[in-house]
Coordinates of C-alpha atoms and ligand atoms in Angstrom, one line a residue:
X1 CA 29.1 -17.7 16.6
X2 CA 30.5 -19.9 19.2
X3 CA 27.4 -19.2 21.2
X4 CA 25.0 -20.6 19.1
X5 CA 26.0 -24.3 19.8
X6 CA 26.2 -23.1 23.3
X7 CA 23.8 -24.9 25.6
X8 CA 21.1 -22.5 26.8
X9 CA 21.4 -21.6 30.8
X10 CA 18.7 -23.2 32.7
X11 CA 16.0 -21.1 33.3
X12 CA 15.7 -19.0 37.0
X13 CA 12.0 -21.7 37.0
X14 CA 11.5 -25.2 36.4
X15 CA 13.6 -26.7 33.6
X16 CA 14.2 -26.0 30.0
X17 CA 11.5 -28.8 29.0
X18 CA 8.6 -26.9 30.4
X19 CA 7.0 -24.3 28.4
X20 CA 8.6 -20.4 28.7
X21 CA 7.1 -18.3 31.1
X22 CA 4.5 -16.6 29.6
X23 CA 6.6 -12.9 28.6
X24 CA 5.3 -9.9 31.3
X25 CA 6.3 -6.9 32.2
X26 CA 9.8 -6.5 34.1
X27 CA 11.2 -3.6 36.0
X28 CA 13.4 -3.5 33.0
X29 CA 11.1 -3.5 29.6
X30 CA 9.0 -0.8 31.8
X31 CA 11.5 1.7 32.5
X32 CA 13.1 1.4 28.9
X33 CA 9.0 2.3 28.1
X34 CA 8.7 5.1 30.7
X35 CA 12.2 6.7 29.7
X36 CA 11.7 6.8 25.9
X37 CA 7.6 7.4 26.0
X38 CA 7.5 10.0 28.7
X39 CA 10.8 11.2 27.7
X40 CA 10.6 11.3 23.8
X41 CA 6.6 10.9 23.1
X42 CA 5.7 13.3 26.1
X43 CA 7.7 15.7 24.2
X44 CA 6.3 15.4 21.0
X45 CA 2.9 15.8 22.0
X46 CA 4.0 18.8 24.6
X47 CA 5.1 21.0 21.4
X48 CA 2.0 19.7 19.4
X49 CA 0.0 21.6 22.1
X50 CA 1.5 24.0 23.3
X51 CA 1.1 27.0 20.7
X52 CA -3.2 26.6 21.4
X53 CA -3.6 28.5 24.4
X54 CA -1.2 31.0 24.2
X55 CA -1.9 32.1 20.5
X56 CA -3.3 35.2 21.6
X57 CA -0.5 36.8 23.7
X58 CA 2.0 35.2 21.7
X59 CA 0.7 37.3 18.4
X60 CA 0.3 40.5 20.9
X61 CA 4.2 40.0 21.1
X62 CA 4.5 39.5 17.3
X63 CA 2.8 43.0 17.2
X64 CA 4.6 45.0 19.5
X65 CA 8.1 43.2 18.1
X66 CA 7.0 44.4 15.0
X67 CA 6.0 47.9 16.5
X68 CA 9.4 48.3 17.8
X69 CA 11.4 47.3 15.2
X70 CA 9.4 49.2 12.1
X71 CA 8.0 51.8 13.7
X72 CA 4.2 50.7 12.7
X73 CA 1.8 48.1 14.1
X74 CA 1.5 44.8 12.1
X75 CA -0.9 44.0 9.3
X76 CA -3.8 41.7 10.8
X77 CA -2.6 39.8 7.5
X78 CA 0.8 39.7 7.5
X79 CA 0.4 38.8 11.5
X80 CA -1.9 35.9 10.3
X81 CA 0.7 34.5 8.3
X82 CA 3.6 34.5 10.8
X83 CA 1.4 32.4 13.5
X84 CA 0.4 29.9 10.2
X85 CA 3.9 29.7 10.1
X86 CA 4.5 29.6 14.0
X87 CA 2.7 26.5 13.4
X88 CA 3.5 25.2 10.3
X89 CA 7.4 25.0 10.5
X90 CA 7.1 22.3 13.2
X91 CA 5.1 20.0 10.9
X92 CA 8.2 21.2 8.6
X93 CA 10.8 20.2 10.7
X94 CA 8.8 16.8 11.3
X95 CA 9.2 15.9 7.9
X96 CA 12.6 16.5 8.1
X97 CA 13.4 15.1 11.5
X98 CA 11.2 12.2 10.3
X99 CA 12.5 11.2 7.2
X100 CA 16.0 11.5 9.0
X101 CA 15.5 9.1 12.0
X102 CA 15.8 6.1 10.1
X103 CA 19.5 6.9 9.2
X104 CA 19.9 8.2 12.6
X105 CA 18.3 4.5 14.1
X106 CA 20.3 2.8 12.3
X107 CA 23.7 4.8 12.6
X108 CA 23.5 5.5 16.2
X109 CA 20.7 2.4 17.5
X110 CA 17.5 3.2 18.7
X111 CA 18.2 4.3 22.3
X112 CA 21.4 6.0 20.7
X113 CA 19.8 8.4 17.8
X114 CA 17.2 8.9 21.4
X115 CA 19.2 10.1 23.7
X116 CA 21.4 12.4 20.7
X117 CA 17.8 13.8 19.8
X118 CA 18.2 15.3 22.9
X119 CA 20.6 18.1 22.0
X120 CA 18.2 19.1 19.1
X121 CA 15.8 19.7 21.6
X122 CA 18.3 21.5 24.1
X123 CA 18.8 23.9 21.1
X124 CA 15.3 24.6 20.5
X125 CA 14.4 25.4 23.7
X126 CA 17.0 27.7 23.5
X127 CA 15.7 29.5 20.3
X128 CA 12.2 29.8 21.8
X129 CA 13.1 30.3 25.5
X130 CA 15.0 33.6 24.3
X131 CA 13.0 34.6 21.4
X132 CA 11.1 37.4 23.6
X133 CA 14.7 38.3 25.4
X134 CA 15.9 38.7 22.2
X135 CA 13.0 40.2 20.4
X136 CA 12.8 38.3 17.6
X137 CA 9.8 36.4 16.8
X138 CA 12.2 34.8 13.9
X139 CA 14.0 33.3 16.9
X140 CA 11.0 31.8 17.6
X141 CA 9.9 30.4 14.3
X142 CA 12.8 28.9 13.8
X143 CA 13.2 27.5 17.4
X144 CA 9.6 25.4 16.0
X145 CA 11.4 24.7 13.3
X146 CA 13.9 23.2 15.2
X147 CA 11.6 21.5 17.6
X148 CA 10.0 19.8 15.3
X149 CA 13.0 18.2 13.6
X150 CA 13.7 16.8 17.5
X151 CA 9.7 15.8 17.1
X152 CA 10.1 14.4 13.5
X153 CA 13.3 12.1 14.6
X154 CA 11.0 10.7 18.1
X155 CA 7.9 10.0 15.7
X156 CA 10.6 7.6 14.3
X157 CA 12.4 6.3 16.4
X158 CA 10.1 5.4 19.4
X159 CA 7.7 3.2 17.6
X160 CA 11.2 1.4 16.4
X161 CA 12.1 1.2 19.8
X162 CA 9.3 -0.1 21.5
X163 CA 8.3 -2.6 18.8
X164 CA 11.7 -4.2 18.9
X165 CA 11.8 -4.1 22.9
X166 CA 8.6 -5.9 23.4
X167 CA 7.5 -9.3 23.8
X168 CA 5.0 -10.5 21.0
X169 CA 1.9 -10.3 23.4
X170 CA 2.7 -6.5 24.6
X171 CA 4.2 -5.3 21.2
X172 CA 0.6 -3.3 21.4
X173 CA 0.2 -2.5 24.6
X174 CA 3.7 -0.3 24.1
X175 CA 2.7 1.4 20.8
X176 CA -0.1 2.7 23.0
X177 CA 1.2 3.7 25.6
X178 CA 3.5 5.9 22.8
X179 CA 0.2 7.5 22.2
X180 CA -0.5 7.6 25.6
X181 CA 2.6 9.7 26.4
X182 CA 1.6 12.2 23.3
X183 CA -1.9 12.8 24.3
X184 CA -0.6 13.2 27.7
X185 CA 2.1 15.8 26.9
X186 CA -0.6 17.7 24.8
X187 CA -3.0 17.9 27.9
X188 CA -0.2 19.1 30.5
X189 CA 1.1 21.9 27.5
X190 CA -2.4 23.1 27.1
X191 CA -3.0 22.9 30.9
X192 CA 0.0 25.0 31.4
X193 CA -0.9 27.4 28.8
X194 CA -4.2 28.8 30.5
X195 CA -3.9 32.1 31.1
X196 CA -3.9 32.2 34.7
X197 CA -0.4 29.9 35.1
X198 CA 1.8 30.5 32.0
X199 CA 0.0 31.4 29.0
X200 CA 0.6 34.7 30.5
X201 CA 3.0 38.2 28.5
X202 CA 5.4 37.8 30.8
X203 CA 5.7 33.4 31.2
X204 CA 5.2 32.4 27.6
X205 CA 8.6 31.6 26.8
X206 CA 9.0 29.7 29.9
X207 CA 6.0 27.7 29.1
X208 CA 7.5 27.1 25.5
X209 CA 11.1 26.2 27.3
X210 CA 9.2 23.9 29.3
X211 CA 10.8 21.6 26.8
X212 CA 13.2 21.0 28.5
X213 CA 11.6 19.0 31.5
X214 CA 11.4 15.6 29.6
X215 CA 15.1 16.1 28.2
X216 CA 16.6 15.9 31.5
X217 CA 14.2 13.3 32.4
X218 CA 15.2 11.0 29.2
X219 CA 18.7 11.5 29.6
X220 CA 18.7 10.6 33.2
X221 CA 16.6 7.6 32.7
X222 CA 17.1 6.0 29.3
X223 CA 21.1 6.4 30.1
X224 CA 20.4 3.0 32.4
X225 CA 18.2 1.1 29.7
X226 CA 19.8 -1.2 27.0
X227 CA 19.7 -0.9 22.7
X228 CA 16.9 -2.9 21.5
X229 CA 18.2 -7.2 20.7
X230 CA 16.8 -6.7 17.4
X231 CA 19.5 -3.8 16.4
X232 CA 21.9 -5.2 17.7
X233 CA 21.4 -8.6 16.2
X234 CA 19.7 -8.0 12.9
X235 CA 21.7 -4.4 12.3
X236 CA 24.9 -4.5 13.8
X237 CA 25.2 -8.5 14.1
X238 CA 26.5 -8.5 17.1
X239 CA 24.6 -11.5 18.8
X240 CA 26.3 -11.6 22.2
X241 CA 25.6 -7.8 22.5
X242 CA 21.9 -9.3 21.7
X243 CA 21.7 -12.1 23.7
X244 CA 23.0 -9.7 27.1
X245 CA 20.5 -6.9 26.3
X246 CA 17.6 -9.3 25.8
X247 CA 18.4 -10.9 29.1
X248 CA 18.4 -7.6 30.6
X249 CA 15.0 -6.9 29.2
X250 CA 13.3 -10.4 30.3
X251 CA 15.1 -10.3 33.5
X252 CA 15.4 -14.2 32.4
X253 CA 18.6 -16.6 31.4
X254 CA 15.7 -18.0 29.2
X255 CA 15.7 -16.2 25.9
X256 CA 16.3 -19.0 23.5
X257 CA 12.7 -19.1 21.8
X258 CA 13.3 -15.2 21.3
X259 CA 17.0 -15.5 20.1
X260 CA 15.9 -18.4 17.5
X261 CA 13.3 -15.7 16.2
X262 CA 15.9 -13.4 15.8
X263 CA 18.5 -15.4 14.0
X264 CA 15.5 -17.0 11.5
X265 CA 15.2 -13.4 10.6
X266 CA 18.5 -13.0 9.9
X267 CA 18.6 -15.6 7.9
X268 CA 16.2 -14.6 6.0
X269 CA 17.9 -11.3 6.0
X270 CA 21.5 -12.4 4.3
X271 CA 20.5 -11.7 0.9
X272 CA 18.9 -8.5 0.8
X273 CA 21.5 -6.5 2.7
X274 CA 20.9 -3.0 3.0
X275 CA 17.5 -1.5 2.3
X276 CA 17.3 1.9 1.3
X277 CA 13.9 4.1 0.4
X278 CA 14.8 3.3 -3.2
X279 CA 14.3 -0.6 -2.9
X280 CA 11.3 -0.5 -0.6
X281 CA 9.5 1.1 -3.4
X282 CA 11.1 -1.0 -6.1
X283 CA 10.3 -4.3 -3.8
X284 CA 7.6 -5.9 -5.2
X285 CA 6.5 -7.8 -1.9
X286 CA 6.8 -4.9 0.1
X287 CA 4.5 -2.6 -1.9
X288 CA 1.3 -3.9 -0.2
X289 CA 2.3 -3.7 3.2
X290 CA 4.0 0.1 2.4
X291 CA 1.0 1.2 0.8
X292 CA -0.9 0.3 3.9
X293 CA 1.4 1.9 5.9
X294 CA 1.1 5.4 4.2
X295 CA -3.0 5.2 3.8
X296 CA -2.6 4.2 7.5
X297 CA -1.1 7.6 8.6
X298 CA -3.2 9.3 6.1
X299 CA -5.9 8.0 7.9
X300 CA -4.7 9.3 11.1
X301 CA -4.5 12.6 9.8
X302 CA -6.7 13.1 7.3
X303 CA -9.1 12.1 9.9
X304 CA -9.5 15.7 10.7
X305 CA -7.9 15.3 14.3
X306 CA -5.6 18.5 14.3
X307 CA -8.3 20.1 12.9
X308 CA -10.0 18.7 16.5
X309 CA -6.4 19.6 18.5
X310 CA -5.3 22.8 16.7
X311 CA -8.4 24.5 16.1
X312 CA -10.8 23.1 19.0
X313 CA -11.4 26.1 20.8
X314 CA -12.3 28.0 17.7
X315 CA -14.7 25.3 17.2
X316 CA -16.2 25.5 20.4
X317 CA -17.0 29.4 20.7
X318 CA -18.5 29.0 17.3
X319 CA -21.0 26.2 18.3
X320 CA -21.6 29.4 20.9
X321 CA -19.7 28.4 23.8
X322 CA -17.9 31.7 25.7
X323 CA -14.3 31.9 25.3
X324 CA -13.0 30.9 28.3
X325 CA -15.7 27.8 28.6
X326 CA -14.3 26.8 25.1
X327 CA -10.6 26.1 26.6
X328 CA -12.1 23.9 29.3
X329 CA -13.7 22.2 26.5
X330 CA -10.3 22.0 25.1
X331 CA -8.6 20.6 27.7
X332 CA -11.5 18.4 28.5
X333 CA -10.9 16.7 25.3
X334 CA -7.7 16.3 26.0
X335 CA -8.4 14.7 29.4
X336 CA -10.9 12.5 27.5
X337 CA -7.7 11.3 24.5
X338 CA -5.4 10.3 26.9
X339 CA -8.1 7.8 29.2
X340 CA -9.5 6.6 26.0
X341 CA -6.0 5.7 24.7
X342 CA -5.3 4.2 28.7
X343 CA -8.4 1.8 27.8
X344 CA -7.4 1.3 24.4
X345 CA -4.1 -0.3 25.4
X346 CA -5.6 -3.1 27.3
X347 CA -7.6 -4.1 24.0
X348 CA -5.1 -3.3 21.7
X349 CA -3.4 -7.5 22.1
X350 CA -6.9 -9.1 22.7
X351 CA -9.3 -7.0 20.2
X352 CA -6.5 -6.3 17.3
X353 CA -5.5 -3.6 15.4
X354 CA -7.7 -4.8 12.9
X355 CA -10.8 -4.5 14.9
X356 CA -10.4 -1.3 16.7
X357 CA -8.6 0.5 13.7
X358 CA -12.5 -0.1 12.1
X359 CA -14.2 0.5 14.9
X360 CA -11.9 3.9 15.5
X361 CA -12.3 5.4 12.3
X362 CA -16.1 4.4 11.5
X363 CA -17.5 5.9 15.0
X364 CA -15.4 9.0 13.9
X365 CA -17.4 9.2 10.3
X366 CA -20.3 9.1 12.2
X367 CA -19.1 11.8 14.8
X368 CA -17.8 14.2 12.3
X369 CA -20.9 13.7 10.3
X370 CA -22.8 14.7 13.3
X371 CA -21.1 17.3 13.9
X372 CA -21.6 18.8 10.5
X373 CA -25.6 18.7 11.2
X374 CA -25.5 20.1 14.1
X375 CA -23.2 22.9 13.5
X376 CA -25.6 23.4 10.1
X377 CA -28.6 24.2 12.5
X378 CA -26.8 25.2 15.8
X379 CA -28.3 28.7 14.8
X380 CA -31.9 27.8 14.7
X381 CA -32.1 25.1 17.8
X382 CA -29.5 26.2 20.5
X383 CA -29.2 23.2 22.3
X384 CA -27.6 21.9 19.3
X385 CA -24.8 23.0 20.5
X386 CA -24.2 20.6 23.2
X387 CA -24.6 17.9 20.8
X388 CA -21.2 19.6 18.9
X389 CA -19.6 19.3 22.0
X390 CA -20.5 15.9 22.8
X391 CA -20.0 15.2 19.3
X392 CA -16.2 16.6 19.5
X393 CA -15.8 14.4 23.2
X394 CA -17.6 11.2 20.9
X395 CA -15.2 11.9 18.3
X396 CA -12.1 11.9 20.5
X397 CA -13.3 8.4 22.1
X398 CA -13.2 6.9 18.8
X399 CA -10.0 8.3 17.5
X400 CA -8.1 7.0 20.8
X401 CA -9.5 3.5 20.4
X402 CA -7.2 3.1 17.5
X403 CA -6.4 5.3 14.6
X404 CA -4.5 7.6 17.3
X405 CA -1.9 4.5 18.1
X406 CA -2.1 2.2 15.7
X407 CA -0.8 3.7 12.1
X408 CA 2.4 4.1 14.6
X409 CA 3.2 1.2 15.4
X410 CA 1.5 -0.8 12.8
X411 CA 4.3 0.1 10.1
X412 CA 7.2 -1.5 12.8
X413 CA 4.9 -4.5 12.8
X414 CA 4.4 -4.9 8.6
X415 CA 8.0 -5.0 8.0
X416 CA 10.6 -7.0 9.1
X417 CA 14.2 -5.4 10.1
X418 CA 15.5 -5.1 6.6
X419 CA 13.4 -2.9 5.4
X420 CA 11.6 -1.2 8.8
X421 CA 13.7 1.9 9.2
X422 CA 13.2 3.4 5.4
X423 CA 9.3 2.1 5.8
X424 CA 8.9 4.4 9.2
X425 CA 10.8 6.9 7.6
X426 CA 8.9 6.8 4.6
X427 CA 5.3 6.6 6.8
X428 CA 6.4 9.0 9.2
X429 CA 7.1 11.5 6.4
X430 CA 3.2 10.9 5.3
X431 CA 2.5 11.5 8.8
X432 CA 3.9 14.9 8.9
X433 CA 3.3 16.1 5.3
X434 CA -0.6 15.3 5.9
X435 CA -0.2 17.0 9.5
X436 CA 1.4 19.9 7.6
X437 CA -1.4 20.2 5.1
X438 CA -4.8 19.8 7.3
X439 CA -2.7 22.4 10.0
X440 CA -2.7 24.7 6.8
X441 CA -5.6 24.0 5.0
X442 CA -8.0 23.3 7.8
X443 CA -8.5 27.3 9.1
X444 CA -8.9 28.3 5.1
X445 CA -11.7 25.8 5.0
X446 CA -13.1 26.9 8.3
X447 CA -13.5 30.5 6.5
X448 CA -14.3 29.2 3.3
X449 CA -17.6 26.5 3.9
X450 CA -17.5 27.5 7.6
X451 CA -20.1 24.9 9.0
X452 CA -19.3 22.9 6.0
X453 CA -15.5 22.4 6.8
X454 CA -16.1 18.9 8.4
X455 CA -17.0 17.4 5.3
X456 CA -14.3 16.4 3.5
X457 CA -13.4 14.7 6.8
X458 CA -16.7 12.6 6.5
X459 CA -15.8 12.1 3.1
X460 CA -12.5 10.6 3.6
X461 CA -12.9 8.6 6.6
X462 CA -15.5 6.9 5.1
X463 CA -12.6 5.9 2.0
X464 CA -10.5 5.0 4.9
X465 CA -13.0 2.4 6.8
X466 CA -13.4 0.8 3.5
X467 CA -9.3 0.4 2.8
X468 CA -9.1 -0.9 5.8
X469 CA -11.4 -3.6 5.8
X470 CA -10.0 -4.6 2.5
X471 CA -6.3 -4.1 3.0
X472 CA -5.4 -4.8 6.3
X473 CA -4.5 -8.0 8.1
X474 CA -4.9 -8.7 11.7
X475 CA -0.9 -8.8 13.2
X476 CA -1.8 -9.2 16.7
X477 CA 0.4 -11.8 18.5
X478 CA 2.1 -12.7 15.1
X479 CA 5.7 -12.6 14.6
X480 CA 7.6 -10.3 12.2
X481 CA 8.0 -13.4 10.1
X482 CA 4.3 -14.5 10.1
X483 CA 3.2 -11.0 9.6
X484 CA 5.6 -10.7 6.1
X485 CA 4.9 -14.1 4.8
X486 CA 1.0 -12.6 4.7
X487 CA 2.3 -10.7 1.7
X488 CA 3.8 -13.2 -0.1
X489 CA 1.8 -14.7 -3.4
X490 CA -0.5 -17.2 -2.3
X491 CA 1.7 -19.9 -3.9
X492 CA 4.2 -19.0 -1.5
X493 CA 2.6 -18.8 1.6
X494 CA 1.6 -22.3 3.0
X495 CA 5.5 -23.7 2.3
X496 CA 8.0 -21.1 2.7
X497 CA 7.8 -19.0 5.5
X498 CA 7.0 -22.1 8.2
X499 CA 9.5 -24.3 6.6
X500 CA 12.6 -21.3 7.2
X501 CA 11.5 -21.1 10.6
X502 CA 11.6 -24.9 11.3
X503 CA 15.2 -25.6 8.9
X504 CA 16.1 -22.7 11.3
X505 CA 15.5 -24.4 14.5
X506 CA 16.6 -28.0 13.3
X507 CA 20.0 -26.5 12.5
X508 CA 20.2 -24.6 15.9
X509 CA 19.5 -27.4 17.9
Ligands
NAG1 C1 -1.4 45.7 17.3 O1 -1.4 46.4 18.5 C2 -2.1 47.6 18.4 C3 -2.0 48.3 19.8 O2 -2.3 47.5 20.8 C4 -3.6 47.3 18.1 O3 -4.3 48.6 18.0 C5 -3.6 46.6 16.8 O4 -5.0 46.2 16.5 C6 -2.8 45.3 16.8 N1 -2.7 44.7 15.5 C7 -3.2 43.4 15.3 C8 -3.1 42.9 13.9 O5 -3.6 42.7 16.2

C-alpha cells in the first residue's frame, strides 16, 4: 500500500504535467499479442478447419478400421454418424473447455491457465497423431474431444487476456487481431489439407498432429511475456506485481493514469467480492449487459457461418462447381476472412463495435438472402451460379467486418473484473453450444429444404440486426467503468459513476 502515496517516477518524456503519451504499440504489448493469438487463437481456428478437406480419406479409414476389426464394411449410416461426431465432440469439448476457463483464468492468471492449456493440447495431438497407428478411429474422436476442451479454455481466455493487456484506444484492434489469428489458422489447416500436401491416406494424422506447431511456438514465446495488471491488481491484489507488469507492457515509468483506473475499479470492487455464475444471473445490473453478451454470440453463430466454414465445399459443387474447383473456392474464402478481419481491425477503435456489428450482420442478411434466390433458380439460369459464389465471398466480407470479432471481445468489455470471468464463461458456453447445434443441424437441413437451408439464417439475422440496434451501446474508447455505469438506472447514471472516479483520484493524490 506504501506505494500508493509514493510519488510517481518521472516519465522517460517531458514532465509529469504534460499530458501522457498517447498509449501505442511496444515491442512488449505486441509480442504478448503475437504469443497468445498466434499461439492460442491460431490453434483454435487450425482444429476448426482442419477435419474439411480431409473428410473423405479420413472416413475411407473409418471403413477399412471398421473392415479390419468386424470383418464387414461399414454402414454408409453408421459411417455418417461417426464423422457428425468426428466433428461434433470438438464443439463438445468447447463447451467444456469453455465454461472451465474462467476458473482456470482466475486460478492460474491469464497467461498462466495459457501456457497450462498447452499440455491439453500436447495430449490431443497425441490421441489423433496415433489414432491411425493404433487403429482406432475412437482414438481419434476422443483426441477432438480433447482438442476442443484445449479450444474451449483459449476461446476464454484470450479475449481475457488481450482486453486486460491493452490500452483503451487498441482494446479493439487486439480482439481482432484474435479473430485474425483464427481465420488465419483455419486457412493454413484447410491449405494443408488439399490432397496433394497432407490431406493424403498416408499424412492425415500428421496434418491433424500439426497441432502441435503453435504449442511450441506459445510456450517458447509467451514464457517471456507478463500476467495481465488487471489480474494481478483486481484478482490477486497484488499492486506492485501490477504496477511492474504494466510498466513492462507500456515500456513507460508513466502508468499512473492507468494504475488510478485500476484501483477505482477496485474500489468499486470491495463489496461484491467473488462473482460466481450464480450471481451474474441473480445481479440485477448485470442482466442487460449478459443478455447482450449471449444474443451477441448467438449472433455469431447463428449467423450461419459454420454452415459457410464446415459445409462450403458442399455448397459450392451444388451451386455446380466441380469438386476440386469447390476447395479452391473454399480456401478462397478463407483467404478472403482473414484480409477482411486485417481491414476490420483498423476500424474497429474509429468506426465502433456498434457500427460495424450492424453493418456486419445486415450485409450478411442480405447475402444469405441472395444466396437463397440464387441457389432456388441456379437450375434454370446457370450463371446463377457465380452469383452463389460471389454471394458466399460477399457474405464472408461482411461477417469479418464485425460479427466474426466483436461478440469476443465485446463480453470482456461489458463487464468489469468482478464479474468478467463467469460472463466469458457463460458467453463462451453460448458460443460453443450454438456452434455445436448449427455443426449438427445445418447438414440435416441441407437434406431436408435443400436450396431452402439458408433461410432460417435470413430469418435470424434479421432478429439479430434489430437487437442490436436496440440493445447495444457503443464501448469504443470507454473505460470498464464508463461502459458499466451505461447500465445503471437512469437515476444513477449522471452522479455515481463520475463522482467514484474523481473521490478516487482526490484521495490518491
Ligand atoms: C467401404 O469400403 C468398401 C471397399 O472399398 C466400399 O465398397 C464401400 O462402399 C465403403 N463403404 C462406405 C460406407 O463408404
Amino acid at each position: 500500500m506504501a506505494d500508493v502515496t509514493e510519488p510517481e517516477k518521472e516519465p522517460l518524456l517531458g514532465d509529469s504535467k504534460t499530458p501522457q503519451v498517447k498509449p501505442k504499440f511496444t515491442k512488449h504489448l505486441i509480442l504478448s499479442i503475437a504469443a497468445c493469438t498466434l499461439g492460442s487463437s491460431f490453434q483454435f481456428g487450425y482444429n476448426t478447419g482442419v477435419v474439411n478437406s480431409p473428410e473423405k480419406v479420413m472416413k475411407s479409414f473409418y471403413n477399412e478400421s471398421y473392415h479390419r476389426k468386424e470383418g464387414k464394411y461399414i454402414e454408409d449410416s453408421l459411417l455418417t454418424l461417426l464423422w457428425a461426431l468426428t466433428v461434433a465432440m470438438y464443439a463438445v469439448g468447447g463447451m467444456i473447455g469453455g465454461v472451465s476457463a474462467g476458473y482456470w483464468g482466475n486460478k492460474y492468471g491469464r497467461r498462466g491457465a495459457l501456457l497450462r492449456n498447452n499440455v491439453i493440447a500436447v495430449m490431443a495431438a497425441g490421441l489423433l497423431g496415433f489414432s491411425k497407428m493404433a487403429d482406432s478411429y475412437e482414438m481419434l474422436i476422443a483426441g477432438r474431444f480433447v482438442v476442443g476442451i484445449n479450444a474451449g479454455i483459449n476461446t476464454g481466455i484470450v479475449p481475457l487476456y488481450l482486453s486486460e493487456i491493452a490500452p483503451i484506444e487498441l482494446r479493439g484492434f487486439c480482439g481482432t487481431f484474435n479473430q485474425m489469428s483464427i481465420t488465419f489458422g483455419v486457412v493454413i489447416s484447410q491449405l494443408l489439407g488439399l490432397d496433394f500436401i497432407l490431406g493424403t491416406d498416408e499424412l492425415w494424422p500428421l496434418l491433424l498432429a500439426l497441432t502441435l506447431v503453435p504449442v511450441i511456438y506459445q510456450l517458447c514465446v509467451l514464457t517471456f511475456c507478463c500476467e495481465s495488471p488487471r489480474y494481478l491488481m483486481l484478482t490477486k491484489h497484488d499492486e506492485q506485481a501490477a504496477r511492474k507488469a504494466l510498466i513492462w507492457f507500456r515500456e513507460t515509468t508513466d502508468v499512473s493514469s492507468e494504475m488510478d483506473e485500476m484501483r477505482s475499479e477496485a474500489v468499486e470492487q470491495i463489496h461484491r467480492k467473488k462473482f460466481s455464475v450464480g450471481d451474474l444471473i441473480k445481479t440485477k445490473e448485470l442482466r442487460t449487459p449478459l443478455i447482450i453478451s449471449m444474443v451477441l454470440q448467438l449472433s455469431q453463430q447463428f449467423s450461419g457461418i459454420n454452415a459457410v466454414i464446415y459445409y462450403s465445399t458442399d455448397i459450392f459443387t451444388s451451386a455446380g462447381l466441380a469438386r476440386s474447383t469447390a476447395e479452391y473456392a473454399t480456401l478462397g474464402v478463407s483467404v478472403v476472412n482473414v484480409s477482411m478481419t486485417f481491414v476490420s481491425a483498423f476500424f474497429m477503435d474509429r468506426l465502433g463495435r456498434r457500427a460495424l456489428h450492424l453493418a456486419g450482420l445486415g450485409g450478411m442478411f442480405v447475402f444469405t438472402a441472395i444466396l437463397t434466390v440464387s441457389r432456388v433458380f441456379q437450375p434454370f439460369h446457370h450463371w446463377l451460379s457465380f452469383i452463389c459464389i460471389l454471394a458466399v465471398v460477399c457474405y464472408i466480407i461482411f461477417f469479418a467486418i464485425g460479427p466474426g470479432s466483436i461478440p469476443w471481445f465485446i463480453v470482456a468489455e461489458l463487464f468489469t473484473q468482478g464479474p468478467r470471468t463467469a460472463a466469458v464463461s457463460v458467453a463462451v458456453l453460448v458460443n460453443w453450444l450454438s456452434n455445436f447445434v448449427v455443426g449438427f443441424v445445418f447438414p440435416i437441413l441441407q437434406s431436408a429444404i435443400s436450396d431452402y437451408s439458408f433461410v432460417p439464417f435470413v430469418v435470424l439475422l434479421a432478429g439479430f440486426w434489430l437487437f442490436t440496434y436496440i440493445m447495444l451501446p457503443e464501448t469504443k474508447g470507454k473505460t470498464v467503468e464508463e461502459i458499466a455505469a451505461l447500465f445503471l438506472p437512469k437515476s444513477l447514471q449522471e452522479s455515481l459513476p463520475v463522482d467514484g472516479v474523481e473521490s478516487e483520484r482526490a484521495k490518491i493524490n
